Short mmCIF file of C-alpha atoms in Angstrom, two decimals:
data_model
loop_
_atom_site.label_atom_id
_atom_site.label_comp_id
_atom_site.label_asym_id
_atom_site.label_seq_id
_atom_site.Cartn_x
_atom_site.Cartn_y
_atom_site.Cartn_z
CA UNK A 1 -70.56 -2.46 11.01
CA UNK A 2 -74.18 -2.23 9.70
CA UNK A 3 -75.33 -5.68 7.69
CA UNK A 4 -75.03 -5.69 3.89
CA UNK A 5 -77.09 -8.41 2.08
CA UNK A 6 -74.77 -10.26 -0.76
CA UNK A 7 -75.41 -8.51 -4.01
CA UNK A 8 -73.51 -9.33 -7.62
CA UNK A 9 -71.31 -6.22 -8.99
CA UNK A 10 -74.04 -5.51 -11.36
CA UNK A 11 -76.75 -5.27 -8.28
CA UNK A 12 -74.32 -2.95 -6.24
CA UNK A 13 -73.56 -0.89 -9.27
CA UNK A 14 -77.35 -0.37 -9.69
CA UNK A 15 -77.76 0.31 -5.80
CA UNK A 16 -74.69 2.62 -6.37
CA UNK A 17 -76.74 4.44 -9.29
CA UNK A 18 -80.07 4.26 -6.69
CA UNK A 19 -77.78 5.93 -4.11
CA UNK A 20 -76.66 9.08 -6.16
CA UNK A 21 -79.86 9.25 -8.10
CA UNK A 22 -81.77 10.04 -4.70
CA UNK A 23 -79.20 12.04 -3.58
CA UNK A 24 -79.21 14.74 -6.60
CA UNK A 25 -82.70 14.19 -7.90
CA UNK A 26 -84.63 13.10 -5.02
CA UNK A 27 -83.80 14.18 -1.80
CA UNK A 28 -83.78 18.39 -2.88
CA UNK A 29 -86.94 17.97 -3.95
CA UNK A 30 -88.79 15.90 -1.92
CA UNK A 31 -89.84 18.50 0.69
CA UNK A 32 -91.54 20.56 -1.93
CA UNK A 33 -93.55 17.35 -3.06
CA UNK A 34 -94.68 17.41 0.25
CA UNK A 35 -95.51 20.76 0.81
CA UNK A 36 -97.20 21.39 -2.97
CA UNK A 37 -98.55 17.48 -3.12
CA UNK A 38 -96.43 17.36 -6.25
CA UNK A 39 -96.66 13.47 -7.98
CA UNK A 40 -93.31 13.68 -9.28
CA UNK A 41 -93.66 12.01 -12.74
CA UNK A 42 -90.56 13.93 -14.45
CA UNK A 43 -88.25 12.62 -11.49
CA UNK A 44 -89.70 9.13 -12.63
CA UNK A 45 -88.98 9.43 -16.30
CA UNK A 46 -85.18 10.58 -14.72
CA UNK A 47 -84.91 7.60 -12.70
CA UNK A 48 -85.79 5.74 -16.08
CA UNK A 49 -82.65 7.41 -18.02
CA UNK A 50 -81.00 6.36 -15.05
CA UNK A 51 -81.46 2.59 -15.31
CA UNK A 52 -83.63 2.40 -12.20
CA UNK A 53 -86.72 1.02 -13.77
CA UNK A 54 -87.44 -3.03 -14.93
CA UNK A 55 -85.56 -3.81 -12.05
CA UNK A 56 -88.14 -7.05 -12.09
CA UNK A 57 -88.42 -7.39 -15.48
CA UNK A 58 -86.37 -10.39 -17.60
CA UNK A 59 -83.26 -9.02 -19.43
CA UNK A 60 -85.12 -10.62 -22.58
CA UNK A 61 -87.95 -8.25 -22.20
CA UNK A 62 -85.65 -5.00 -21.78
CA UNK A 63 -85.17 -5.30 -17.75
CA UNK A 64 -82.70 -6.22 -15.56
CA UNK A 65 -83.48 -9.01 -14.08
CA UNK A 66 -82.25 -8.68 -11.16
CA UNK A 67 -82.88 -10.54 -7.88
CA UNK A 68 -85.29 -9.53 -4.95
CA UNK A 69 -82.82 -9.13 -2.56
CA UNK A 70 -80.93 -6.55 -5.44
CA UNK A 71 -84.39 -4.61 -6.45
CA UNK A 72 -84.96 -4.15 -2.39
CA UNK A 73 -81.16 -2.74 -1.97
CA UNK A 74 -82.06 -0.42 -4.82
CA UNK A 75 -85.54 0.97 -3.34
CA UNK A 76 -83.98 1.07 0.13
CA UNK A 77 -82.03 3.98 -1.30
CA UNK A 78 -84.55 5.66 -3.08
CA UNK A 79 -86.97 5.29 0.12
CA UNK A 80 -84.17 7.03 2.39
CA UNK A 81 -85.02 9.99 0.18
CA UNK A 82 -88.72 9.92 -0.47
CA UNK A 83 -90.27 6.84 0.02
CA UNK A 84 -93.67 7.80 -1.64
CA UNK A 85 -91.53 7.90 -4.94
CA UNK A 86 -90.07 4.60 -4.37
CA UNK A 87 -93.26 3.07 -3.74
CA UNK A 88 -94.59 4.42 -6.85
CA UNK A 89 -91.58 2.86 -8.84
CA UNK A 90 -92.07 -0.07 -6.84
CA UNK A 91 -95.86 -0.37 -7.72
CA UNK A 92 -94.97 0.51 -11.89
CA UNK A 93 -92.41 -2.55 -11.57
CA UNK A 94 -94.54 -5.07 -10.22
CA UNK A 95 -97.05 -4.56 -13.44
CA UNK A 96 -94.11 -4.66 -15.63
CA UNK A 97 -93.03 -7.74 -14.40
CA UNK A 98 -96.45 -9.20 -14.81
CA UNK A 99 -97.05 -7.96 -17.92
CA UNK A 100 -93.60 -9.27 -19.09
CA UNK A 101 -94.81 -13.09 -17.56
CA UNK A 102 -98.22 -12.97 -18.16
CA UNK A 103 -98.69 -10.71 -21.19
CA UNK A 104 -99.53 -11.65 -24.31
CA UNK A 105 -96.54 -10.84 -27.54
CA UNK A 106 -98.95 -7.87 -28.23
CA UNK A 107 -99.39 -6.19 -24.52
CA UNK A 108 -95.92 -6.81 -23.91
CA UNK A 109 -95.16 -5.02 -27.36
CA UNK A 110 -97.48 -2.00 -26.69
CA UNK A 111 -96.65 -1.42 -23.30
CA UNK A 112 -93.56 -2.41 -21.98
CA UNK A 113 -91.24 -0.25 -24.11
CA UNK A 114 -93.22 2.80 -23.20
CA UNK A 115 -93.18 1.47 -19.41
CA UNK A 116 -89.28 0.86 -19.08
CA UNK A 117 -88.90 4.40 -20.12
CA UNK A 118 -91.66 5.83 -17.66
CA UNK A 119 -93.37 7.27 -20.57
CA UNK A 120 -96.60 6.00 -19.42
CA UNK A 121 -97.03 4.92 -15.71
CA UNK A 122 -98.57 1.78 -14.75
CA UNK A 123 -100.32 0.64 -11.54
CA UNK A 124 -102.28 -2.12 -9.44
CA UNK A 125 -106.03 -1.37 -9.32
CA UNK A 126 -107.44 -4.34 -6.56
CA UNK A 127 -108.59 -2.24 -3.38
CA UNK A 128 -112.50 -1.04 -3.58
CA UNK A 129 -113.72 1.60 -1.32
CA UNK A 130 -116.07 -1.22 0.45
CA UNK A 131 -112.95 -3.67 1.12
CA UNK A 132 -109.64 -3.22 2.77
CA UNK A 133 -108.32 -6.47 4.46
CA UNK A 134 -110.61 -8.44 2.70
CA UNK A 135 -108.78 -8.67 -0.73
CA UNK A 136 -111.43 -11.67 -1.61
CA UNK A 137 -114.47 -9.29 -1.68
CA UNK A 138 -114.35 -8.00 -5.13
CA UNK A 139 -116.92 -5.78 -6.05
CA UNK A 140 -115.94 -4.15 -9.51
CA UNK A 141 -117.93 -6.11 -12.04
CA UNK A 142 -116.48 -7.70 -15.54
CA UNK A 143 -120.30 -7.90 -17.47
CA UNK A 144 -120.26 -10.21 -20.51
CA UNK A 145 -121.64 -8.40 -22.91
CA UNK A 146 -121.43 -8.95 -27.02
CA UNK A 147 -118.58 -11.11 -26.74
CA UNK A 148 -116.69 -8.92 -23.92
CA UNK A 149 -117.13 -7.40 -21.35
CA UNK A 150 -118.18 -4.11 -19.64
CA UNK A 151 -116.70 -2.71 -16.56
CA UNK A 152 -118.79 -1.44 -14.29
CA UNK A 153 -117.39 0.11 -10.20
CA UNK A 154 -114.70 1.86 -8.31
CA UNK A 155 -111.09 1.55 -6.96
CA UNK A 156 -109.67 3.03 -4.21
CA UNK A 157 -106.75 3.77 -2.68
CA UNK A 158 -105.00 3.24 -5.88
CA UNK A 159 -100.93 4.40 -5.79
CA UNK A 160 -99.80 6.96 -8.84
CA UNK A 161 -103.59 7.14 -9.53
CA UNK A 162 -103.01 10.78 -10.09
CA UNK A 163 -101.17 9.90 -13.25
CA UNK A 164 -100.89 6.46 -14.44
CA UNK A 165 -101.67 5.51 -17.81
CA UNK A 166 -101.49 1.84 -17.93
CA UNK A 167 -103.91 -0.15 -15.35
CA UNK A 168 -104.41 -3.59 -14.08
CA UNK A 169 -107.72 -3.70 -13.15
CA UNK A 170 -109.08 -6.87 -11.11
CA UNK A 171 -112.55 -7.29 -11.38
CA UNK A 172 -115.35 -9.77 -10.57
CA UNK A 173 -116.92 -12.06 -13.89
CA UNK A 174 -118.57 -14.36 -12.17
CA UNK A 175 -119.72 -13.86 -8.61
CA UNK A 176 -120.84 -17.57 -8.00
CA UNK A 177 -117.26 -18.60 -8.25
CA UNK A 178 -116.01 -16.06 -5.09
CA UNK A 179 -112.14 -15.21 -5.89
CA UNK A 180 -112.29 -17.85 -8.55
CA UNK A 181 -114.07 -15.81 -10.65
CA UNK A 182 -111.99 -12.73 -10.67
CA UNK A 183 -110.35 -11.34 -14.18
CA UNK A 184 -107.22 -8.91 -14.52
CA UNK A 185 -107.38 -6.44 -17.23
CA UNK A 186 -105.44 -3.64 -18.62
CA UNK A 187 -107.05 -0.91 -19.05
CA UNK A 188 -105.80 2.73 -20.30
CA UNK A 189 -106.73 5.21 -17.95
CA UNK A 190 -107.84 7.59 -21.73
CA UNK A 191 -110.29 5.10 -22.42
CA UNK A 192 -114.17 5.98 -22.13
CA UNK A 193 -115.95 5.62 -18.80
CA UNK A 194 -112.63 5.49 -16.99
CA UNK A 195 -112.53 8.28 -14.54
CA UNK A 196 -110.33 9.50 -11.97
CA UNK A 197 -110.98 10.03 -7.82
CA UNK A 198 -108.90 12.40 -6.05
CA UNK A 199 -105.81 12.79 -5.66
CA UNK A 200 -106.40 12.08 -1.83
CA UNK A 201 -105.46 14.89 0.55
CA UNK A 202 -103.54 12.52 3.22
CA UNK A 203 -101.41 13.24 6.43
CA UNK A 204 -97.98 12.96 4.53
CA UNK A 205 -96.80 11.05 1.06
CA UNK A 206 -98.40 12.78 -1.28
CA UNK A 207 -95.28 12.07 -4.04
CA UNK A 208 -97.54 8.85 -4.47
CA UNK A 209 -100.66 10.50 -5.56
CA UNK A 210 -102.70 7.95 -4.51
CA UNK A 211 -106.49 8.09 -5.52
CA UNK A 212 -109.30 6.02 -7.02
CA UNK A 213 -111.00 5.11 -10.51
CA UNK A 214 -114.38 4.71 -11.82
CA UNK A 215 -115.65 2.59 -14.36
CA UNK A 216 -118.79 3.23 -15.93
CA UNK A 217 -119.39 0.95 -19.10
CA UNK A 218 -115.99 0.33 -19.84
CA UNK A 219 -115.91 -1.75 -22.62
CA UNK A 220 -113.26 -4.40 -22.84
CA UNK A 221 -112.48 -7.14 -25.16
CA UNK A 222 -110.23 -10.36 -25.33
CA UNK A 223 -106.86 -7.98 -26.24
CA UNK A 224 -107.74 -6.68 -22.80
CA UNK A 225 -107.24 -9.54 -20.81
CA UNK A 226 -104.12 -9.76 -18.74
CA UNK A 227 -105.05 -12.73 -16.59
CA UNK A 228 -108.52 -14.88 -16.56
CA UNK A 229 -110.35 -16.56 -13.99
CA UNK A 230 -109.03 -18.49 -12.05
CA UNK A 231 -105.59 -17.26 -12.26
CA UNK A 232 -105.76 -13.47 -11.75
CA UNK A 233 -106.70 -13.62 -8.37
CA UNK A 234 -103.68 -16.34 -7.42
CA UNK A 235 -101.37 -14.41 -9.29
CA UNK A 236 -102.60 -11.04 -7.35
CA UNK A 237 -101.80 -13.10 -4.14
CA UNK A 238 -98.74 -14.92 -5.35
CA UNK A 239 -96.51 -11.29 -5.03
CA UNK A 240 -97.98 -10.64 -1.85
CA UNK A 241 -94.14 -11.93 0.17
CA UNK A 242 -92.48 -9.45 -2.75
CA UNK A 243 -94.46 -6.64 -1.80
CA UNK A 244 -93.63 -6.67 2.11
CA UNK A 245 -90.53 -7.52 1.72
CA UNK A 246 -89.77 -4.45 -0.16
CA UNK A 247 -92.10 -2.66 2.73
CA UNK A 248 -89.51 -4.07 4.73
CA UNK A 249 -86.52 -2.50 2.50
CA UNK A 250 -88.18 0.57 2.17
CA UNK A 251 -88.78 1.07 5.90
CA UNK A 252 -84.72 0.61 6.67
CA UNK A 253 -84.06 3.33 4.15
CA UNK A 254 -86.14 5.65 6.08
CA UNK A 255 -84.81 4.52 9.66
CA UNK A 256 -81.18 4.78 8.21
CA UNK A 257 -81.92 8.25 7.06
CA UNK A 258 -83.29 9.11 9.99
CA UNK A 259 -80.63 8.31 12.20
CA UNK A 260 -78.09 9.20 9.95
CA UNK A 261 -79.96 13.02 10.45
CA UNK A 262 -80.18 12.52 14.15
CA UNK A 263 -76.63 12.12 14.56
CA UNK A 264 -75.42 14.69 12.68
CA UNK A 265 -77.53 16.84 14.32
CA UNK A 266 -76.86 16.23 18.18
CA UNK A 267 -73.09 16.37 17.69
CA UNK A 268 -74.00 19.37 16.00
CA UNK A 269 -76.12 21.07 18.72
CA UNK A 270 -75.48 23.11 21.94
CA UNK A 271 -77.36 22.55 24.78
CA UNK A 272 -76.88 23.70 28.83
CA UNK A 273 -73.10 24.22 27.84
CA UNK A 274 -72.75 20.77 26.00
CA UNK A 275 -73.01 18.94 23.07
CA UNK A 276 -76.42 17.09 22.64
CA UNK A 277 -74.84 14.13 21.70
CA UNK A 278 -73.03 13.79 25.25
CA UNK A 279 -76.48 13.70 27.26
CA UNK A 280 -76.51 9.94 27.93
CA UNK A 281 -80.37 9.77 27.61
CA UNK A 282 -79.92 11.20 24.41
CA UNK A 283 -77.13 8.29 23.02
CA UNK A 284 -79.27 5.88 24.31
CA UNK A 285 -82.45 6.41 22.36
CA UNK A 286 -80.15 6.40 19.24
CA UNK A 287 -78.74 3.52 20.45
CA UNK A 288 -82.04 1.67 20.52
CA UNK A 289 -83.10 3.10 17.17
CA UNK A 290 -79.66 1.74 15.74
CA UNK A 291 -80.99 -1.32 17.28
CA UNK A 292 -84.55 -1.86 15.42
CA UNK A 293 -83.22 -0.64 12.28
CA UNK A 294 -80.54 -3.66 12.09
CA UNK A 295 -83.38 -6.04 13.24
CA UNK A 296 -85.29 -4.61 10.43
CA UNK A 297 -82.53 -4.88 7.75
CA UNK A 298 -81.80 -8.51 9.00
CA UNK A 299 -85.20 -9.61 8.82
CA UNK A 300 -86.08 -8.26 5.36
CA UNK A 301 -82.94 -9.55 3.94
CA UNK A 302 -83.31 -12.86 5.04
CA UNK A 303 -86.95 -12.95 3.63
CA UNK A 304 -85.41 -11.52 0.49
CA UNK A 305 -82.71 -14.42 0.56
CA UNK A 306 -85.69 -16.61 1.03
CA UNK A 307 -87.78 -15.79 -1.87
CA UNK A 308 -84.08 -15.97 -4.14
CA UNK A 309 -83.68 -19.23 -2.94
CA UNK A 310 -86.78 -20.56 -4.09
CA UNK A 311 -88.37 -21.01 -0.54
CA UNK A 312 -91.28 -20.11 1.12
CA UNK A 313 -90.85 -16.12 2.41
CA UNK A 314 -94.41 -16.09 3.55
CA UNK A 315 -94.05 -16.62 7.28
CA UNK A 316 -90.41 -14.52 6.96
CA UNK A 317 -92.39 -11.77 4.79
CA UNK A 318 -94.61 -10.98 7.51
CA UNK A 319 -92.07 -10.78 10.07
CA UNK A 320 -90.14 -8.75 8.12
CA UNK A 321 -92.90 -6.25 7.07
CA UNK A 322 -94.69 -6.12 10.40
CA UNK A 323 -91.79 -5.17 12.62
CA UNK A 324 -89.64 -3.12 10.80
CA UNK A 325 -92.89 -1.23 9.73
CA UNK A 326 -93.55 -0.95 13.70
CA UNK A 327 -89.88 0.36 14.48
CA UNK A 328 -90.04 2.76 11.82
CA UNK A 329 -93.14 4.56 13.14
CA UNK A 330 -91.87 4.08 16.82
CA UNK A 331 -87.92 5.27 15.94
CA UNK A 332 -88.09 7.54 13.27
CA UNK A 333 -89.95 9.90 16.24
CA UNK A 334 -87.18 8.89 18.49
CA UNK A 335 -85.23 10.78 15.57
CA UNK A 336 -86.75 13.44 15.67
CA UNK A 337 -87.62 13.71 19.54
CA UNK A 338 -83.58 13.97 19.97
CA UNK A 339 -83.87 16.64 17.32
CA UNK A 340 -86.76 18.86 19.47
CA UNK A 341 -88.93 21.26 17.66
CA UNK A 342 -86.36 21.24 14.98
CA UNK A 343 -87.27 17.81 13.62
CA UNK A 344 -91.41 19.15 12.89
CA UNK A 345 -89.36 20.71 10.44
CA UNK A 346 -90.98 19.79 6.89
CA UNK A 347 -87.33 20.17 5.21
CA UNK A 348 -86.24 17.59 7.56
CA UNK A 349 -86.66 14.23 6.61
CA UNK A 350 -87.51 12.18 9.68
CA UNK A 351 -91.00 14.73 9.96
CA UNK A 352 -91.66 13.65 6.17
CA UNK A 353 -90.68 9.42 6.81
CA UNK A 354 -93.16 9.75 9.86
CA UNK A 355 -95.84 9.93 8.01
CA UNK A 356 -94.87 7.42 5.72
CA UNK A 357 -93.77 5.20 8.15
CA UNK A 358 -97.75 4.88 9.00
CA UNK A 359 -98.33 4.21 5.28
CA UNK A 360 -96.30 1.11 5.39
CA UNK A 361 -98.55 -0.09 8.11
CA UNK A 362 -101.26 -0.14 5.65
CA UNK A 363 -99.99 -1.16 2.35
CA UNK A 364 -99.75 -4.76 1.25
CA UNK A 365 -101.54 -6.29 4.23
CA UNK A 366 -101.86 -4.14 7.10
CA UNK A 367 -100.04 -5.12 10.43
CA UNK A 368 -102.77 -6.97 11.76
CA UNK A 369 -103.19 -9.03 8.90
CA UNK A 370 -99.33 -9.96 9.21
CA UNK A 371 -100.40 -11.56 12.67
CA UNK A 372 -103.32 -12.95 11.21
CA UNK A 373 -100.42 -14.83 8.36
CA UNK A 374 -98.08 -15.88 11.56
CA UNK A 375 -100.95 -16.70 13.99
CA UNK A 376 -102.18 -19.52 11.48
CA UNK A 377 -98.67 -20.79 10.73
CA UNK A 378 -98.22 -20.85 14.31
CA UNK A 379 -100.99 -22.37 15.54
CA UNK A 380 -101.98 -24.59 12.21
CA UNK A 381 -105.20 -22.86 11.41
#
């Protein structure tokens, strides 16, 4: 019996909704995304009718509220489908949630009605094309200038950049002070001297439509300001155990639909007079897959539990993140290995989580920097 993390009825209705949602509106179509490097913003604005948006965001604001553990249920189903969608919903959350604490009564006025609905995408503009890792090295310049500022450099690497409307741009006022210094703005992607880089032509996910921004002279007053110094860069960091552990969810959901694919299709298919699914060799690399991915589920739901509870996730975060990203690269090609040539197969979706899989080794702290977060713990450095 696979591991269910406790959710409230209204959390498992939602995860219900998240279920059939990527069933009918996701899962047809996510092939084709692939294939024509569709960003699938229409499928978003769905998922808004829906109720799957705001998961993060207070009920008082027009969210849900709900908890981690709930919102990581509910993108676990979407990412069985496509999880380059559910990252992109993932990524629009997170601002509306810090627009709905940290926004003034005027920026959560302006934007969050418009957000909730998916009329206007928003997204998390901190990665620079000279800094990966190094989230402290902050390049983009804030210039005072006549009483505000002017925004001067580039952003890379930037998810829904193909579309987003709405973005929170962290940028450097005040080099001297190192991460201190560092501003958040929102900035609409219309405005003058805001221009867009890419779409990126990638190895797989292209439903995210990730890409870069440039900023030349963008200027920017006080109504701009989503977070000053001091506090834009800690509150960057502060959703940093959020972020993997919903790496974490998102990386089950693909296993999961993996397997669930693999299995169907060895008792399905005939080989030297047999079923595929009697060759022991064959049960046992499913076995071990079945394995990693209830690992993986246990890990990120105990993080998730964690961060509910009011306790530190980071240590659990990073354990969560870094080895159910690793056993989603290393068993969703188990999946498809049982599967032979058949599982290349674009329209199958173990060849599509592959390549995803190797995106969640990359996004919110790559793996290494997960050992770099346990080795200090560990060690007390």
């Amino acid at each position: 019996m696979a591991f269910e993390p406790e959710l409230t009825k209204r959390e498992a209705a939602i995860a219900e909704t998240a279920r059939r949602f990527a069933a009918e509106e996701v899962a047809p179509h996510a092939a084709r995304w692939e294939k024509d490097r569709v960003y699938p913003a229409e499928t978003q604005r769905r998922a808004a009718d829906a109720g799957l948006t705001g998961l993060l965001v207070p009920e008082s604001e027009g969210g849900h509220g709900l908890s981690l553990t709930g919102a990581c249920r509910v993108f676990e189903e979407l990412a069985a489908a496509c999880m380059p969608f559910a990252f992109g919903l993932i990524v629009h959350d997170n601002l509306m949630g810090n627009i709905a604490r940290n926004g003034s009564e005027a920026q959560r006025r302006a934007l969050l009605p418009d957000m909730l609905a998916c009329r206007r995408i928003g997204t998390f503009l901190l990665t620079e094309p000279g800094m990966g890792s190094d989230a402290t090295a902050v390049a983009c310049r804030a210039v005072a200038d006549d009483g505000g500022w002017r925004l001067e450099g580039e952003k890379a690497w930037i998810s829904s950049a193909a579309h987003a409307d709405v973005l929170s741009v962290y940028a450097q006022a005040d080099p001297e002070q190192g991460w201190r210094g560092v501003m958040c703005f929102l900035v609409e992607a219309g405005r003058p001297g805001v221009s867009r880089v890419g779409p990126y032509d990638l190895a797989g996910g292209h439903a995210l439509g990730a890409g870069g921004f440039r900023f030349d002279g963008v200027r920017l007053t006080e109504a701009d300001v989503l977070l000053p110094q001091e506090r834009a860069f800690r509150a960057a960091m502060s959703g940093i155990d959020a972020a993997r552990i919903f790496v974490g969810g998102m990386s089950v959901g693909m296993m999961r639909a993996s397997l669930d694919r693999a299995v169907s299709y060895v008792k399905e298919r005939q080989a030297f007079g047999r079923r595929i699914a009697d060759f022991q060799g064959v049960q046992w690399m499913l076995a071990d897959v079945e394995t990693d991915l209830e690992a993986s589920r246990l890990l990120t739901y105990r993080a998730a539990a964690l961060v509910d509870a009011g306790r530190d996730a980071t240590r659990a975060a990073a354990h969560a993140k870094k080895f159910a990203t690793r056993a989603a690269l290393h068993r969703i090609a188990d999946c498809m290995q049982v599967m032979g040539a058949n599982g290349l197969r674009l329209e199958e979706p173990a060849a599509r989580h592959l390549a995803s899989a190797k995106i969640g080794q990359y996004i919110d702290g790559a793996t290494e920097i997960q050992n770099v977060v346990l080795a200090r713990a560990l060690l007390g450095s």
